[in-house]
PDB file of C-alpha atoms in Angstrom:
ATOM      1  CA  UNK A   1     -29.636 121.847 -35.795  1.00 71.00           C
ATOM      2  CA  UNK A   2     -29.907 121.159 -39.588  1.00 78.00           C
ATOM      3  CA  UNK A   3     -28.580 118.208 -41.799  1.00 87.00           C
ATOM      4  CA  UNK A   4     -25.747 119.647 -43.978  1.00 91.00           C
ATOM      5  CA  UNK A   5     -24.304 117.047 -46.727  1.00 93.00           C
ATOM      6  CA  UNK A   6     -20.109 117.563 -46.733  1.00 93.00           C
ATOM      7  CA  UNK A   7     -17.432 116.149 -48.781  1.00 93.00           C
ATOM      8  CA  UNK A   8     -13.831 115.324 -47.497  1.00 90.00           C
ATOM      9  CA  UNK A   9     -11.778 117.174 -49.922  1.00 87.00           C
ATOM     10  CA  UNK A  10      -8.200 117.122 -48.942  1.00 82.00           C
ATOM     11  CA  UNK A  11      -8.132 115.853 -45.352  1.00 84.00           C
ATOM     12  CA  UNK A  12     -10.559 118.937 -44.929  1.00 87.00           C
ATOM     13  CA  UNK A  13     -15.282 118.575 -44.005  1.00 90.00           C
ATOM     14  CA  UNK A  14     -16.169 121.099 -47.033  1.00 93.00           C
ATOM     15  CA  UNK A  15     -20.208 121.214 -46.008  1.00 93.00           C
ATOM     16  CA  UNK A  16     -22.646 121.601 -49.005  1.00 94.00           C
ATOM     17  CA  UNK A  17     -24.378 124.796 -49.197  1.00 91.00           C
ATOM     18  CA  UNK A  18     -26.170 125.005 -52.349  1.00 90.00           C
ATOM     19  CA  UNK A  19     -26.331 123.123 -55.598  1.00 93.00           C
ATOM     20  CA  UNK A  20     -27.590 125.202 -59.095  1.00 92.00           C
ATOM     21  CA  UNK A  21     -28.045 123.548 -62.274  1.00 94.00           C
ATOM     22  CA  UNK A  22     -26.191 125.225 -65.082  1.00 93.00           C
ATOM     23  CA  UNK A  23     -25.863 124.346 -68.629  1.00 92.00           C
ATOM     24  CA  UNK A  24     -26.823 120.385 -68.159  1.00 94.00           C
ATOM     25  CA  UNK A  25     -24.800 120.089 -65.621  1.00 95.00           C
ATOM     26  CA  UNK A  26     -24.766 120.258 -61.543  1.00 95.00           C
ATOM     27  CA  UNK A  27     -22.958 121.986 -59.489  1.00 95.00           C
ATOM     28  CA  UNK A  28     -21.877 121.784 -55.439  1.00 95.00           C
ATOM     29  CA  UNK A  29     -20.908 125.053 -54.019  1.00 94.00           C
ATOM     30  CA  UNK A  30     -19.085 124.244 -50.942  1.00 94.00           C
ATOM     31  CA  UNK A  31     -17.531 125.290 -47.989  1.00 92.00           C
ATOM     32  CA  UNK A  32     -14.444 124.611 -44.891  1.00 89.00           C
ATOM     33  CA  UNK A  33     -16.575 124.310 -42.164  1.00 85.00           C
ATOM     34  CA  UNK A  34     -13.480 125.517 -40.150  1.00 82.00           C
ATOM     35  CA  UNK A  35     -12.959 128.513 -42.252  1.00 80.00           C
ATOM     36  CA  UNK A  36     -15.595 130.811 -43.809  1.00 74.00           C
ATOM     37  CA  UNK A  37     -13.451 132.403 -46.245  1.00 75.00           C
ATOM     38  CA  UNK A  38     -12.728 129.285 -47.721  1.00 85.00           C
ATOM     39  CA  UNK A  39     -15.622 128.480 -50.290  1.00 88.00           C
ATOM     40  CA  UNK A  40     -15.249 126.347 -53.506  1.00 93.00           C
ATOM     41  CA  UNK A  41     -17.183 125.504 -56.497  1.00 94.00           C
ATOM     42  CA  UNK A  42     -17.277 121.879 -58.116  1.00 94.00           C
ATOM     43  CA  UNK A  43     -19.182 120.325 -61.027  1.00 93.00           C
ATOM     44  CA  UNK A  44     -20.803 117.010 -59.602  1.00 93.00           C
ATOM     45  CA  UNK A  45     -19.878 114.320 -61.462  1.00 91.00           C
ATOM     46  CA  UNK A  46     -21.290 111.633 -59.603  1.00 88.00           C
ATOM     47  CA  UNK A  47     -21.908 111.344 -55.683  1.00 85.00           C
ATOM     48  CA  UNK A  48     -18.708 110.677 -54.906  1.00 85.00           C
ATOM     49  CA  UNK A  49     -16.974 112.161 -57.433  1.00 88.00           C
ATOM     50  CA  UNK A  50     -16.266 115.593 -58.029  1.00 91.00           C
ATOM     51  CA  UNK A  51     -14.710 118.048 -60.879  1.00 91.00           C
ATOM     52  CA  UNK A  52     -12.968 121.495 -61.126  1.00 90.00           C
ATOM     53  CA  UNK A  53     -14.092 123.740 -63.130  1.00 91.00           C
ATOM     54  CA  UNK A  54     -13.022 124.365 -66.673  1.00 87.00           C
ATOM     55  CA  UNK A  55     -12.421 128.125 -67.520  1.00 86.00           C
ATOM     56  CA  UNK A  56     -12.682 131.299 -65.211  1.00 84.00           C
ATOM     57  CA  UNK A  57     -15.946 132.365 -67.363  1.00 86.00           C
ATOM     58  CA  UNK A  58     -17.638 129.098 -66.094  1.00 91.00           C
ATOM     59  CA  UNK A  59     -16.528 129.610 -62.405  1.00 90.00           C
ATOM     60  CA  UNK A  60     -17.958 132.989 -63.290  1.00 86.00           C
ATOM     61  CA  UNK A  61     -21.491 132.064 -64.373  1.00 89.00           C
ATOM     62  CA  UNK A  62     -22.274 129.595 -61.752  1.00 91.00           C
ATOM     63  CA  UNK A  63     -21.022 132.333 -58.793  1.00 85.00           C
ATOM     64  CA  UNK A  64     -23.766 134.349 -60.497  1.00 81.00           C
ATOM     65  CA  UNK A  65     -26.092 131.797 -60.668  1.00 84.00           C
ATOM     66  CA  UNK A  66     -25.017 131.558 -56.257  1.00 81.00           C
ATOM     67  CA  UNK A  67     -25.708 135.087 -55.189  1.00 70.00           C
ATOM     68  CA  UNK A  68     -28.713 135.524 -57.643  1.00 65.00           C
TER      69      UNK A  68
ATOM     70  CA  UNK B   1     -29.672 120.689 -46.663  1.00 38.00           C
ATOM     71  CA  UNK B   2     -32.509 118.385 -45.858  1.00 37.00           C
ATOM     72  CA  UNK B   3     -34.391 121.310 -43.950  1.00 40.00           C
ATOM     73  CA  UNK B   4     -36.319 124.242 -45.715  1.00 42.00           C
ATOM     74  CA  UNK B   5     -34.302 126.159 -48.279  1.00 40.00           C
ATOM     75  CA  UNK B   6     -33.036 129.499 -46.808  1.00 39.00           C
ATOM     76  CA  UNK B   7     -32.797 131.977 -48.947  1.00 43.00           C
ATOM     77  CA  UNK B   8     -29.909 134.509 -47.645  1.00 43.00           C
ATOM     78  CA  UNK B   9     -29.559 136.491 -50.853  1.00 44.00           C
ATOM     79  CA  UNK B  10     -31.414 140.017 -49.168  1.00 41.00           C
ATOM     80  CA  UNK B  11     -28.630 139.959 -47.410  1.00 40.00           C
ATOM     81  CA  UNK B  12     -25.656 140.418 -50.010  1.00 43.00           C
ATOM     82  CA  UNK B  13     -25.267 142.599 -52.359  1.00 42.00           C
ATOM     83  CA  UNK B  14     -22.022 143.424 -54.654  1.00 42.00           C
ATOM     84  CA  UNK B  15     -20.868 146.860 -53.381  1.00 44.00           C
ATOM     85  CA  UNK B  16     -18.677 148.664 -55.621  1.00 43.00           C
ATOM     86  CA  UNK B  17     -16.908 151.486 -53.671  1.00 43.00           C
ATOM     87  CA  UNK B  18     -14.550 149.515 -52.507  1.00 44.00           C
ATOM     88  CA  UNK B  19     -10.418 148.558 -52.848  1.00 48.00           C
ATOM     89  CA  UNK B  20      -9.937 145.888 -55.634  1.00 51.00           C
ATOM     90  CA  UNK B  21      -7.686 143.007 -56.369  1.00 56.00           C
ATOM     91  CA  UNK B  22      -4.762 142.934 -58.180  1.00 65.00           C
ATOM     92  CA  UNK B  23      -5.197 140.735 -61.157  1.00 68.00           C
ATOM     93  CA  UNK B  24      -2.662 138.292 -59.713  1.00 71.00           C
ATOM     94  CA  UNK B  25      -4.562 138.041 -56.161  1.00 69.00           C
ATOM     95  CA  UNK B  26      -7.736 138.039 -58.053  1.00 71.00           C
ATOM     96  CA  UNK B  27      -7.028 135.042 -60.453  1.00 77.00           C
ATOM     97  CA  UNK B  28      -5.241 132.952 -57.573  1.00 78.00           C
ATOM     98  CA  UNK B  29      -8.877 133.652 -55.334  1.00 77.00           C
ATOM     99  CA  UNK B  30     -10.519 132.187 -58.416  1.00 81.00           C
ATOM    100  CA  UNK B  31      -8.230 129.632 -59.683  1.00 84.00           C
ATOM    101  CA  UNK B  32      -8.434 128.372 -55.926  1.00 83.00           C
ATOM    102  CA  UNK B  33     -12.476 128.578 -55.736  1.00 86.00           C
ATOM    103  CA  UNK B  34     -12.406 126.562 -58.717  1.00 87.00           C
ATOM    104  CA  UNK B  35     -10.145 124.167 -57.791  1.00 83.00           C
ATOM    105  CA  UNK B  36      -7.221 124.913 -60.510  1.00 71.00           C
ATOM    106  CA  UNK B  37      -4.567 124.582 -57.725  1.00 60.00           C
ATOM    107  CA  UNK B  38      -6.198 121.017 -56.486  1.00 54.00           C
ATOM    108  CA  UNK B  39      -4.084 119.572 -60.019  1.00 57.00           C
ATOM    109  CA  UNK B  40      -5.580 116.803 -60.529  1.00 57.00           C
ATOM    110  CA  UNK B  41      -9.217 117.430 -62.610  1.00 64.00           C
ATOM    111  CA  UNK B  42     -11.031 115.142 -60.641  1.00 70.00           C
ATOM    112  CA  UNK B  43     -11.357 114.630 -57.576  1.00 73.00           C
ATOM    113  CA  UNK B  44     -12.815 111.447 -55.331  1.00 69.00           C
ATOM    114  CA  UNK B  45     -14.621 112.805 -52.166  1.00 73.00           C
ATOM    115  CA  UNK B  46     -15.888 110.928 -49.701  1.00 79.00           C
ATOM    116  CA  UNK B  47     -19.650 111.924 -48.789  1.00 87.00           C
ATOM    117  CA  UNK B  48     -21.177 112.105 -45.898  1.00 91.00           C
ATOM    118  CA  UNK B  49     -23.986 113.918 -43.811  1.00 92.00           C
ATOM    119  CA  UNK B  50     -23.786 115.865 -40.625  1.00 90.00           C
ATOM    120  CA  UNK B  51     -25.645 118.249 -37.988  1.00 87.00           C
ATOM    121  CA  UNK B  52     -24.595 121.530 -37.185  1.00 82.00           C
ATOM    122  CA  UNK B  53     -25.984 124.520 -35.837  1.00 73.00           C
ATOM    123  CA  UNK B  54     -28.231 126.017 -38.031  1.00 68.00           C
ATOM    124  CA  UNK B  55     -26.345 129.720 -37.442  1.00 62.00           C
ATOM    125  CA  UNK B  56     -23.332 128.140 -38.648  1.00 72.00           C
ATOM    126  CA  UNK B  57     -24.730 126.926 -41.692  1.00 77.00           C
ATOM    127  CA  UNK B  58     -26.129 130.734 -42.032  1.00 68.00           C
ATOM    128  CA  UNK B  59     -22.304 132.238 -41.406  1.00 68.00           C
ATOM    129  CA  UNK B  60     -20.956 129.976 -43.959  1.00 76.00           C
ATOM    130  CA  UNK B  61     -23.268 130.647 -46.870  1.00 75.00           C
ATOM    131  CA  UNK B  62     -23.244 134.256 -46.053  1.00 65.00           C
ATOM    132  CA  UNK B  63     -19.444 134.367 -45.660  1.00 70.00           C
ATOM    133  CA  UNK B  64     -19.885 132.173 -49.229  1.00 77.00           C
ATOM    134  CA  UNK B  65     -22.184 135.107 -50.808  1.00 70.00           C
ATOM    135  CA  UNK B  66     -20.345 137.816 -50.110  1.00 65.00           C
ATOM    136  CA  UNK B  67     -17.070 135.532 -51.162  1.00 72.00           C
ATOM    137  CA  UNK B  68     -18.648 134.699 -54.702  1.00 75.00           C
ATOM    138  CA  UNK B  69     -19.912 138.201 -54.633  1.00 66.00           C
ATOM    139  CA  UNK B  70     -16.184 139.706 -53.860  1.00 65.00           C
ATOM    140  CA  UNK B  71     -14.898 137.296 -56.493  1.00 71.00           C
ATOM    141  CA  UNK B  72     -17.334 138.970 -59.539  1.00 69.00           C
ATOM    142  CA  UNK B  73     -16.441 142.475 -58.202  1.00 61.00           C
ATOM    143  CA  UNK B  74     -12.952 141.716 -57.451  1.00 58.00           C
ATOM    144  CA  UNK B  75     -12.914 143.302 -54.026  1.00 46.00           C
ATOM    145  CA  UNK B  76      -9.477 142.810 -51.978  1.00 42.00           C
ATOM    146  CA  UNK B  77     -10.430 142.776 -48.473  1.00 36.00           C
ATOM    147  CA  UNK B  78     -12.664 139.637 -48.121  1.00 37.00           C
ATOM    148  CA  UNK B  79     -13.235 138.708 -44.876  1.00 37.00           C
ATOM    149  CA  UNK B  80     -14.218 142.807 -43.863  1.00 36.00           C
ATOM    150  CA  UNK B  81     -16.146 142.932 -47.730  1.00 36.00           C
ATOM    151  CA  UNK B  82     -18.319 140.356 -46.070  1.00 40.00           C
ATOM    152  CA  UNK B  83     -18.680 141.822 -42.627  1.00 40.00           C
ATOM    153  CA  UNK B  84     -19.524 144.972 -44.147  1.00 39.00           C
ATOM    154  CA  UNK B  85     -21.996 143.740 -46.535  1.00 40.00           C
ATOM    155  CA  UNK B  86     -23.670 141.806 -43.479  1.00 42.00           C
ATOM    156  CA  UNK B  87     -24.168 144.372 -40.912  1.00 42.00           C
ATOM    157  CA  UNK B  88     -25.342 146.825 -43.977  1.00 43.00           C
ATOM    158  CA  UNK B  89     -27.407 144.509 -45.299  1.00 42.00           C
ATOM    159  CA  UNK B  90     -29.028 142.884 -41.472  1.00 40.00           C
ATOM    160  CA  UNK B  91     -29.449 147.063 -41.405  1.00 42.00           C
ATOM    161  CA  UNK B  92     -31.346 147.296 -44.145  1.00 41.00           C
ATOM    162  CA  UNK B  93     -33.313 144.364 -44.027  1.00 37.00           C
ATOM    163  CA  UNK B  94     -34.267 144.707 -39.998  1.00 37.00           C
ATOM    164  CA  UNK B  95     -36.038 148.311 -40.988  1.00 37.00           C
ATOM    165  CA  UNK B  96     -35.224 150.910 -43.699  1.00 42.00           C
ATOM    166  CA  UNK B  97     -38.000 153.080 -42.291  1.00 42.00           C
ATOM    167  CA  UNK B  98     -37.399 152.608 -38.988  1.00 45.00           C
ATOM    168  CA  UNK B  99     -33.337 153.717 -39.624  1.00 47.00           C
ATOM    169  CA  UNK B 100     -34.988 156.736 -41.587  1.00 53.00           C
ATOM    170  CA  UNK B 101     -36.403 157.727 -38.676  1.00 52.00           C
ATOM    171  CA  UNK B 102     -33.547 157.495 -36.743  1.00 47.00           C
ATOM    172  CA  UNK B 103     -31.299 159.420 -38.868  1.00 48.00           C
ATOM    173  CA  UNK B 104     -34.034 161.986 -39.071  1.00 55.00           C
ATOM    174  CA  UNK B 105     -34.330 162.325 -34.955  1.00 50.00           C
ATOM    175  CA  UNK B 106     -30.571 162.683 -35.288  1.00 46.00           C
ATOM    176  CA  UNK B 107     -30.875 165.711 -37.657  1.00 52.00           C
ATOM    177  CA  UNK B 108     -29.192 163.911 -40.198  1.00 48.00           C
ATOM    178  CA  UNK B 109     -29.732 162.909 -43.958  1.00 50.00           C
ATOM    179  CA  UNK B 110     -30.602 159.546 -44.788  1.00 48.00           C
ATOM    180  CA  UNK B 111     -28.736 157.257 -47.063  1.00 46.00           C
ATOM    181  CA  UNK B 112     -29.318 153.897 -46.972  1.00 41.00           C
ATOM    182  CA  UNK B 113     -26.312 153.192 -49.739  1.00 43.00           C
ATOM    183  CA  UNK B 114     -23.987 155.140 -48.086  1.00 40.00           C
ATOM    184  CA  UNK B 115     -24.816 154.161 -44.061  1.00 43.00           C
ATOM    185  CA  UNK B 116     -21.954 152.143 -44.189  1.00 42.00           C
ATOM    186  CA  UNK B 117     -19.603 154.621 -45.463  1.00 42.00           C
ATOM    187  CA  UNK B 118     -21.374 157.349 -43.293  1.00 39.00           C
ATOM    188  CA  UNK B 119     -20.809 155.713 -40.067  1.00 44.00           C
ATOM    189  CA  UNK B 120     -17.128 155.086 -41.230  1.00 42.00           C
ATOM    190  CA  UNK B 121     -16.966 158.705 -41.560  1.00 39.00           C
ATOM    191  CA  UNK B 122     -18.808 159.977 -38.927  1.00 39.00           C
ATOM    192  CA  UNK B 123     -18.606 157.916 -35.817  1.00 39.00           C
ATOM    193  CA  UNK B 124     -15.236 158.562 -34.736  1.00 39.00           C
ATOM    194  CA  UNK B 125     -14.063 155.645 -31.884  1.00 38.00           C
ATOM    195  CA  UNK B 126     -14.447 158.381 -29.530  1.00 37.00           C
ATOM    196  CA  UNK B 127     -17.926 159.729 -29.748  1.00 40.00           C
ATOM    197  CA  UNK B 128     -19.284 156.801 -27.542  1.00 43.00           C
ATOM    198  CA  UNK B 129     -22.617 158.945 -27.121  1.00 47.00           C
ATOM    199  CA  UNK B 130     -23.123 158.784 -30.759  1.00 47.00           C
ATOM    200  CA  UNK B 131     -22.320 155.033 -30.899  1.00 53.00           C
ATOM    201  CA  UNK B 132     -24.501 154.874 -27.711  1.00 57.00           C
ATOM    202  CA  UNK B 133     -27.256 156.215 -29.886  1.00 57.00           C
ATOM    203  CA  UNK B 134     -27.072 153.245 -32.470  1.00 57.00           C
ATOM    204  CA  UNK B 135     -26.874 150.582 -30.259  1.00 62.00           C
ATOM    205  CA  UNK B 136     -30.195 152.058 -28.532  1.00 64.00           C
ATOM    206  CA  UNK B 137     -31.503 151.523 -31.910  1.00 58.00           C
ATOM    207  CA  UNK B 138     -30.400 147.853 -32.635  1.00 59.00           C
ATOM    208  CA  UNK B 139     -31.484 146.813 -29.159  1.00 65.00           C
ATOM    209  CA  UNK B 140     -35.490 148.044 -30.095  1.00 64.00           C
ATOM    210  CA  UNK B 141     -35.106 145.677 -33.404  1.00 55.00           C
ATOM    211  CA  UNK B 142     -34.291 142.794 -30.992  1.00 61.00           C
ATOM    212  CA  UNK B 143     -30.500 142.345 -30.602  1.00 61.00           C
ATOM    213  CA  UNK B 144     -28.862 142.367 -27.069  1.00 63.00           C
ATOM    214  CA  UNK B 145     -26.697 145.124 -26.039  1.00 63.00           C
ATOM    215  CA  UNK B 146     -23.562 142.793 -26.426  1.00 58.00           C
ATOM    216  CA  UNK B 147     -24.844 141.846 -29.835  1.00 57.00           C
ATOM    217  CA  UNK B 148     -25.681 145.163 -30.971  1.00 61.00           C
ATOM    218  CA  UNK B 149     -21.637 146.717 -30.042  1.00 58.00           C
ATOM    219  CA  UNK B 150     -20.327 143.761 -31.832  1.00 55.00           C
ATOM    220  CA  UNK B 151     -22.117 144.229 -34.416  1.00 56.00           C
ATOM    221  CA  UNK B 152     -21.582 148.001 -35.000  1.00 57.00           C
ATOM    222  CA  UNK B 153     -17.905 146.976 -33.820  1.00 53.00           C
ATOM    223  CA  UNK B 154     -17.617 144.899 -36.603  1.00 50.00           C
ATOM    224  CA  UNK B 155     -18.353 147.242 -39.477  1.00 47.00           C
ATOM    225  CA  UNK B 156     -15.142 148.978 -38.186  1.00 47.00           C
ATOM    226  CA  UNK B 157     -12.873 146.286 -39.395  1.00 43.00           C
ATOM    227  CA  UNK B 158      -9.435 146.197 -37.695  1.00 41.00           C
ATOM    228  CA  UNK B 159     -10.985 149.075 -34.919  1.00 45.00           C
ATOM    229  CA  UNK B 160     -13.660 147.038 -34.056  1.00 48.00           C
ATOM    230  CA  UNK B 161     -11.212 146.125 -31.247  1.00 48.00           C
ATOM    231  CA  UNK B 162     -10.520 149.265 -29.916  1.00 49.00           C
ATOM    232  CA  UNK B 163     -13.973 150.535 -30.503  1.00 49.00           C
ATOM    233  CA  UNK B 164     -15.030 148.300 -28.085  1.00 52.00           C
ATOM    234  CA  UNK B 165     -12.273 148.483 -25.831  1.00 52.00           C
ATOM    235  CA  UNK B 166     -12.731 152.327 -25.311  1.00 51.00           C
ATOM    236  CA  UNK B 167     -16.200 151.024 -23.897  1.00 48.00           C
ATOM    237  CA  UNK B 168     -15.040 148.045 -21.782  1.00 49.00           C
ATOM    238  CA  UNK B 169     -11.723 148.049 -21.048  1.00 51.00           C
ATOM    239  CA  UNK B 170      -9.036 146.232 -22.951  1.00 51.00           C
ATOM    240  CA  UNK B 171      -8.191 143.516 -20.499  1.00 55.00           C
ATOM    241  CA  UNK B 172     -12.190 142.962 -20.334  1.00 61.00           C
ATOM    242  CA  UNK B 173     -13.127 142.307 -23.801  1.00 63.00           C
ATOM    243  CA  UNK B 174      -9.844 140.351 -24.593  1.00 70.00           C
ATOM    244  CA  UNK B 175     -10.302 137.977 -21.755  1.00 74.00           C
ATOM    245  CA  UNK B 176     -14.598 138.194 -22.592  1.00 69.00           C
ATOM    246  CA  UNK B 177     -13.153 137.150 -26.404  1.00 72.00           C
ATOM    247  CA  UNK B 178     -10.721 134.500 -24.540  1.00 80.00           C
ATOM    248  CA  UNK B 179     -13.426 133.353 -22.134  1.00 80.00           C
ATOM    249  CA  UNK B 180     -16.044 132.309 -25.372  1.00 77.00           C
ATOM    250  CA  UNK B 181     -13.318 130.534 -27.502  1.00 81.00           C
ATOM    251  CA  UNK B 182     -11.895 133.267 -29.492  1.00 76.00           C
ATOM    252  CA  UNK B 183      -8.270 133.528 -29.524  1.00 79.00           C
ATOM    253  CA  UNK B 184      -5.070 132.692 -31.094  1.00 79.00           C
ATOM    254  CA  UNK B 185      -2.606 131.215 -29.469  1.00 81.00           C
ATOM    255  CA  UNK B 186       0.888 132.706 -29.339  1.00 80.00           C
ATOM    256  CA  UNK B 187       3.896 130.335 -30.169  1.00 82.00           C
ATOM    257  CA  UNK B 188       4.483 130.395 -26.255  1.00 86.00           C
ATOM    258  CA  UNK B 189       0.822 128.933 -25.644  1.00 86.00           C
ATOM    259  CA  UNK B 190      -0.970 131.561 -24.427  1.00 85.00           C
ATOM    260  CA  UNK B 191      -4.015 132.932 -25.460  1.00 83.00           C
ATOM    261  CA  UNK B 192      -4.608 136.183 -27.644  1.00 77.00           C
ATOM    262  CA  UNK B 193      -7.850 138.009 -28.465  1.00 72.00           C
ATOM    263  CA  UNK B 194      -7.628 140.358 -31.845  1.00 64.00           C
ATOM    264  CA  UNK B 195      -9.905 142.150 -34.089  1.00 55.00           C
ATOM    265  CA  UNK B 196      -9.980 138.794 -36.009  1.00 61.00           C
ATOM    266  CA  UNK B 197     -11.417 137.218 -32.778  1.00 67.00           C
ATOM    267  CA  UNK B 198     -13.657 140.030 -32.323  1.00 61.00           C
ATOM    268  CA  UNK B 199     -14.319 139.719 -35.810  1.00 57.00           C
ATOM    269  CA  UNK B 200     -15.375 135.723 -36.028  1.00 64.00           C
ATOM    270  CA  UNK B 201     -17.667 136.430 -32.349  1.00 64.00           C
ATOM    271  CA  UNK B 202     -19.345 138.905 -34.732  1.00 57.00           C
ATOM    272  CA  UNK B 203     -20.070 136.416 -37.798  1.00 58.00           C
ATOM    273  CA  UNK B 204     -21.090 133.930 -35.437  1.00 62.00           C
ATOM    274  CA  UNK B 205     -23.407 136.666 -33.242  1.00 57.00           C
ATOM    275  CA  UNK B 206     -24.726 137.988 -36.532  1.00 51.00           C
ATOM    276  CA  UNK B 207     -25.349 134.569 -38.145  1.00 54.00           C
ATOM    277  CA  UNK B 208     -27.715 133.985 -35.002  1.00 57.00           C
ATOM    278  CA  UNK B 209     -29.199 137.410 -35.276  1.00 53.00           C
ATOM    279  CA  UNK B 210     -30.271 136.772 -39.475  1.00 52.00           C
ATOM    280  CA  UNK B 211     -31.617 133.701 -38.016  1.00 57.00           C
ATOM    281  CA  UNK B 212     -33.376 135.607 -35.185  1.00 58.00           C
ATOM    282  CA  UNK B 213     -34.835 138.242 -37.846  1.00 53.00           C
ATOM    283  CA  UNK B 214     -35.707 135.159 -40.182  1.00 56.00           C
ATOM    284  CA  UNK B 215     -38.104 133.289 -37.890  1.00 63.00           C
ATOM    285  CA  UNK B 216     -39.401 136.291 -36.430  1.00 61.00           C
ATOM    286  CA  UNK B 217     -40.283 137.159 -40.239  1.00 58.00           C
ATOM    287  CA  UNK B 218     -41.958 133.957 -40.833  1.00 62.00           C
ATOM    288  CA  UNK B 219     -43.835 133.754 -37.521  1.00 70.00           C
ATOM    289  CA  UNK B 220     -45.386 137.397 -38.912  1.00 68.00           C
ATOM    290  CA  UNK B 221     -46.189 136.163 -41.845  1.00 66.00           C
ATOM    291  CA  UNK B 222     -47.910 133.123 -40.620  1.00 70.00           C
ATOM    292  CA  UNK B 223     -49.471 135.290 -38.508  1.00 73.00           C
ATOM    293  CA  UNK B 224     -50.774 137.007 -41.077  1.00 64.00           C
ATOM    294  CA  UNK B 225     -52.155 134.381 -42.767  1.00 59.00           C
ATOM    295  CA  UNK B 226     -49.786 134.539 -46.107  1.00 50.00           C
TER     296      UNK B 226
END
């Protein structure tokens, strides 16, 4: 067993699986832990709060920044 | 994670030869992963912590890796992309000389880009004794016979069902699927195994097996001293 951080994102456990820190900022990537295909990517704002993310060439650079 | 970072990413790799998005499915798959369709820009989420299996946590952020990777090559079929890239990747990663070898005692030519596409090609459902011959293989790198046909099974996409079927029996591996918790249920309540069953046992059989191959890798390496 391994402690996993999660958020509650719309009535739904999305369990931390990386963070990466890109351009001065942090951010979560996440995903359902009832469905693998569903993985999402937020800027951390503060611990409780997060953000989506601005333009598809951000979302673009930090799924880079994932897989690298 | 509070535990040792894991790093997963000899496992996925963006393949191109394969069926792309439409622009349309491709920006809602991104607008989604970015949150675009959530509305509003910010969004309060309630924190917490949690155990879980430590395969699960490997399913997820492979399932993730191949997602993100998918999303940069715009590949259509996700959930199969990442099955594929898995079992081609576990393949690689378990032994490329060892699979060399293989091919070579097969008479065959070696590839290790194209093995996926080559055992698409060239394993028909029906050639069990060929099949037979690749499982032998997967069981000497350490997975269990059941493991090993799921796995192969699951490189086959939508016949990874019938692939294994042909071997067991229908009613067998659909009430083996049932049995271990992976079914749908029908709008009448019953329960019903498909290749998306088949499909999930696989993730969750291969997730075990990376971890498997992981600690077996460290214990080496500690045992080498490095």
């Amino acid at each position: 067993m391994v402690s996993v951080d999660y958020y509650i994102i719309d009535n739904k456990i999305y369990l931390v699986l990386n963070k990466k820190e890109f351009n001065g900022s942090t951010y979560v990537y996440l995903a359902n832990e009832m469905d693998s295909a569903d993985m999402i990517v937020r800027k951390l704002i503060d611990e409780d709060t997060l953000k989506m993310l601005d333009s598809k060439e951000e979302l673009m650079n930090v799924l880079a920044l994932f897989i690298k | 994670m509070n535990d040792e970072p894991i790093n997963l990413s000899k496992f996925v790799e963006i393949k191109e030869d394969v069926e792309f998005m439409t622009e349309k499915h491709r920006k809602d798959y991104l607008n989604r992963m970015a949150g675009k369709s959530v509305g509003n820009k910010k969004e309060s989420a309630r924190k917490g912590e949690k155990k879980i299996p430590r395969s699960l946590f490997i399913k997820l952020m492979l399932a993730a890796m191949a997602g993100a990777a998918a999303a940069l090559a715009g590949q259509k079929v996700i959930q199969s992309g990442s099955r594929a890239l898995n079992l081609n990747n576990a393949i690689k990663y378990m032994n490329d000389v060892k699979f060399k070898e293989y091919f070579e005692r097969l008479g065959l030519e070696y590839s290790t880009e194209d093995f996926l596409m080559w055992s698409k090609v060239n394993i028909p459902s029906d050639n069990l004794a060929i099949m037979q011959n690749l499982i032998d293989f997967l069981i000497e790198d350490g997975f269990t016979e059941t493991e090993a046909w799921y796995a192969i099974s699951a490189s086959f996409g939508n016949d990874g069902l019938s692939l294994v079927a042909n071997l067991y029996g229908k009613d067998n591996i659909e009430d083996f699927l049932v049995s271990n918790g992976y079914f749908h249920k029908r709008e009448d309540g019953t329960k019903k195994a498909s290749a998306v069953s088949l499909g999930n046992y696989c993730e969750d059989g291969y997730a075990n097996n990376v971890y498997n191959l992981m600690e077996r890798q460290e214990n080496e390496e500690k045992g080498k001293g490095l």
